[in-house]
XYZ file of C-alpha atoms in Angstrom:
226
model
C 38.430 201.481 -154.624
C 39.937 202.691 -151.512
C 40.421 206.411 -151.736
C 42.796 206.437 -149.033
C 43.443 207.200 -145.232
C 43.572 209.878 -142.843
C 46.364 209.799 -140.313
C 46.088 211.196 -136.842
C 47.858 210.901 -133.689
C 47.697 210.679 -129.833
C 49.773 213.617 -129.772
C 52.359 215.585 -131.748
C 55.763 213.496 -132.252
C 54.220 210.168 -132.310
C 55.355 209.311 -135.692
C 52.317 210.302 -137.857
C 54.646 211.016 -141.029
C 56.464 207.633 -140.723
C 53.249 205.747 -140.582
C 51.880 207.790 -143.734
C 55.087 207.239 -145.685
C 55.197 203.664 -145.127
C 51.581 203.344 -145.937
C 52.055 204.926 -149.300
C 54.683 202.588 -150.012
C 52.670 199.694 -148.901
C 49.688 200.867 -151.155
C 52.173 201.689 -154.256
C 53.290 198.166 -154.229
C 49.802 197.124 -154.897
C 50.168 198.985 -158.170
C 48.029 201.966 -157.122
C 48.844 205.774 -157.806
C 49.497 207.170 -154.262
C 50.278 210.451 -153.053
C 50.550 211.802 -149.472
C 49.122 215.058 -148.504
C 49.960 217.184 -145.601
C 47.331 220.169 -145.785
C 48.768 222.175 -143.071
C 52.258 222.256 -141.824
C 53.243 224.395 -139.239
C 57.219 224.519 -138.590
C 58.891 225.247 -141.919
C 62.288 226.359 -143.389
C 62.633 229.116 -146.086
C 64.692 227.650 -148.914
C 65.180 229.015 -152.567
C 61.530 227.680 -153.564
C 59.936 228.776 -150.622
C 58.711 227.641 -147.492
C 59.260 224.006 -146.923
C 58.392 221.335 -144.171
C 60.313 218.324 -143.855
C 57.031 215.996 -142.980
C 55.693 217.208 -146.072
C 58.878 216.632 -148.282
C 58.887 213.187 -146.888
C 55.224 212.449 -147.965
C 56.183 213.974 -151.432
C 59.054 211.596 -151.770
C 57.158 208.667 -150.694
C 54.491 208.946 -153.444
C 54.693 207.456 -156.845
C 52.677 210.406 -158.689
C 54.538 213.421 -160.012
C 53.563 216.658 -157.936
C 54.562 219.787 -156.742
C 55.335 220.632 -153.472
C 52.422 223.064 -153.125
C 49.984 220.177 -154.312
C 51.291 218.147 -151.253
C 51.447 220.948 -148.658
C 49.135 223.899 -149.812
C 49.758 225.721 -146.490
C 53.503 225.704 -145.244
C 53.329 227.934 -142.203
C 56.498 229.156 -140.704
C 56.145 229.062 -136.976
C 56.362 225.734 -135.371
C 53.302 226.225 -133.111
C 49.593 225.370 -133.338
C 48.193 225.486 -136.800
C 45.355 228.250 -136.096
C 48.121 230.399 -134.340
C 50.864 229.937 -136.994
C 48.220 230.839 -139.627
C 47.203 233.917 -137.803
C 50.720 234.856 -137.338
C 51.324 234.247 -141.050
C 48.368 236.329 -142.004
C 46.393 233.359 -143.296
C 43.153 231.911 -142.760
C 42.738 228.120 -142.541
C 39.294 226.354 -143.347
C 38.021 223.171 -144.001
C 36.257 224.193 -146.993
C 39.675 225.442 -148.349
C 41.630 222.463 -147.405
C 39.163 219.927 -148.781
C 39.307 221.759 -152.341
C 43.063 221.106 -152.435
C 42.231 217.629 -151.358
C 39.909 217.107 -154.272
C 42.347 218.241 -156.815
C 44.855 216.054 -155.642
C 42.429 212.934 -155.394
C 41.335 213.431 -158.832
C 45.115 212.731 -159.949
C 45.732 209.644 -158.080
C 44.014 206.253 -156.955
C 44.732 206.798 -152.815
C 45.528 209.939 -151.118
C 47.185 209.306 -147.648
C 46.369 212.645 -145.659
C 48.503 213.476 -142.479
C 46.754 215.783 -139.975
C 48.442 218.184 -137.783
C 49.074 217.394 -134.083
C 46.437 215.234 -132.547
C 42.645 214.827 -133.327
C 41.195 217.896 -131.849
C 43.792 220.647 -132.697
C 42.203 223.683 -133.912
C 42.290 224.691 -137.456
C 40.503 228.299 -136.616
C 38.218 229.455 -133.925
C 35.617 227.154 -135.125
C 36.999 223.988 -136.662
C 39.560 221.472 -135.983
C 41.676 218.807 -137.815
C 38.583 216.339 -136.723
C 36.179 218.615 -138.845
C 38.655 217.980 -141.504
C 38.856 214.367 -141.543
C 34.938 213.957 -141.320
C 34.678 216.419 -144.349
C 37.420 214.294 -146.277
C 35.498 211.158 -145.644
C 38.471 208.895 -145.315
C 38.917 206.066 -142.790
C 41.106 207.309 -139.975
C 44.292 205.758 -138.795
C 45.169 206.562 -135.361
C 48.961 206.501 -134.434
C 49.724 205.569 -130.745
C 53.159 206.624 -129.441
C 53.884 203.834 -127.337
C 55.147 205.621 -124.319
C 54.235 206.630 -120.535
C 50.532 208.046 -120.988
C 49.883 206.603 -124.051
C 46.763 204.537 -122.539
C 44.567 207.618 -121.476
C 45.712 209.537 -124.856
C 44.830 206.420 -126.798
C 41.360 205.924 -125.279
C 40.277 209.385 -125.113
C 41.633 209.979 -128.842
C 39.490 206.968 -129.763
C 36.269 208.038 -128.122
C 36.679 211.279 -129.864
C 36.904 209.732 -133.106
C 34.022 207.576 -132.716
C 32.027 210.605 -131.714
C 32.699 212.456 -134.615
C 31.314 209.754 -136.750
C 34.266 209.201 -138.868
C 35.022 205.696 -139.869
C 38.197 204.650 -137.473
C 39.887 202.106 -139.405
C 42.394 200.675 -136.916
C 45.659 202.088 -135.120
C 49.343 201.716 -135.298
C 51.458 201.213 -132.293
C 54.523 203.039 -132.807
C 57.304 202.353 -130.236
C 58.750 205.816 -129.783
C 60.161 205.015 -126.157
C 62.110 201.862 -126.463
C 62.862 202.016 -122.877
C 59.341 202.230 -121.565
C 58.429 199.391 -119.328
C 55.658 196.832 -119.870
C 55.392 197.664 -123.572
C 53.787 194.332 -124.400
C 51.229 194.714 -121.892
C 50.536 198.171 -122.851
C 49.858 197.175 -126.190
C 47.557 194.316 -125.045
C 45.633 196.602 -123.092
C 45.012 199.048 -126.109
C 43.748 195.824 -128.107
C 41.500 195.026 -125.468
C 40.014 198.636 -124.881
C 40.241 200.189 -128.318
C 37.312 199.848 -130.594
C 39.369 199.323 -133.825
C 41.834 196.885 -134.716
C 45.820 197.169 -134.494
C 46.902 197.286 -137.977
C 50.541 197.458 -137.413
C 53.421 197.718 -134.624
C 56.528 199.882 -135.667
C 59.581 199.317 -133.987
C 61.778 201.877 -132.457
C 64.559 202.253 -135.259
C 67.784 204.249 -135.271
C 67.510 204.912 -138.876
C 63.814 204.710 -140.349
C 63.515 202.101 -143.102
C 60.028 202.809 -144.950
C 60.233 199.791 -147.182
C 60.601 197.582 -144.293
C 58.141 199.330 -142.257
C 55.279 199.184 -144.799
C 55.729 195.256 -144.607
C 54.083 195.736 -140.964
C 50.819 196.720 -142.281
C 47.955 194.382 -141.906
C 45.192 196.172 -143.791
C 43.125 192.969 -144.010
C 42.059 193.790 -140.511
C 40.292 197.024 -141.339
C 36.538 196.946 -140.856
C 34.281 197.756 -143.663
């Protein structure tokens, strides 16, 4: 049975959380027990319950397995900066081994876990390891979220090459229309379909208000390559 997916992006702010939440909804509709996970969240608000991150809260709400916040987001870092810098500022240390252990505990309670990375593919977790190392260690198929805006071709092609070089299983990519005013949107997506070595699994339109259930219907997971 499919263990889940690792969601990464061509940059920060390209819609990884929306894609992850919609994918959780899509898989939950098939009867699976599905949870979202944001191993590291940099940029949190202090609440009565502790530090909380909006992206992680969205993933917690999207899942259909009762979980505590800390199970979904074990490292909630206050500063909205690069994770390794936010961890240093919070006097914490991130490591792939520790994050993998948290994932294993969550995976044992579910059928599928949708893990959302931090920033892009090569964002550092510490002086030696990056988000890419975590994705490889988790051994989950990778979905690349491409924010369709000016510059997306270069960002997507470079990210795709890096995913392939890492040895991770690149399951496919999602086109997320973050800039509806961009010129030649269809032509840019067509270029990516020709040049990326993985299938397009969905195209998310630009919405004034996100409707996760509607976006979930956009997925074509049958295109995922074994």
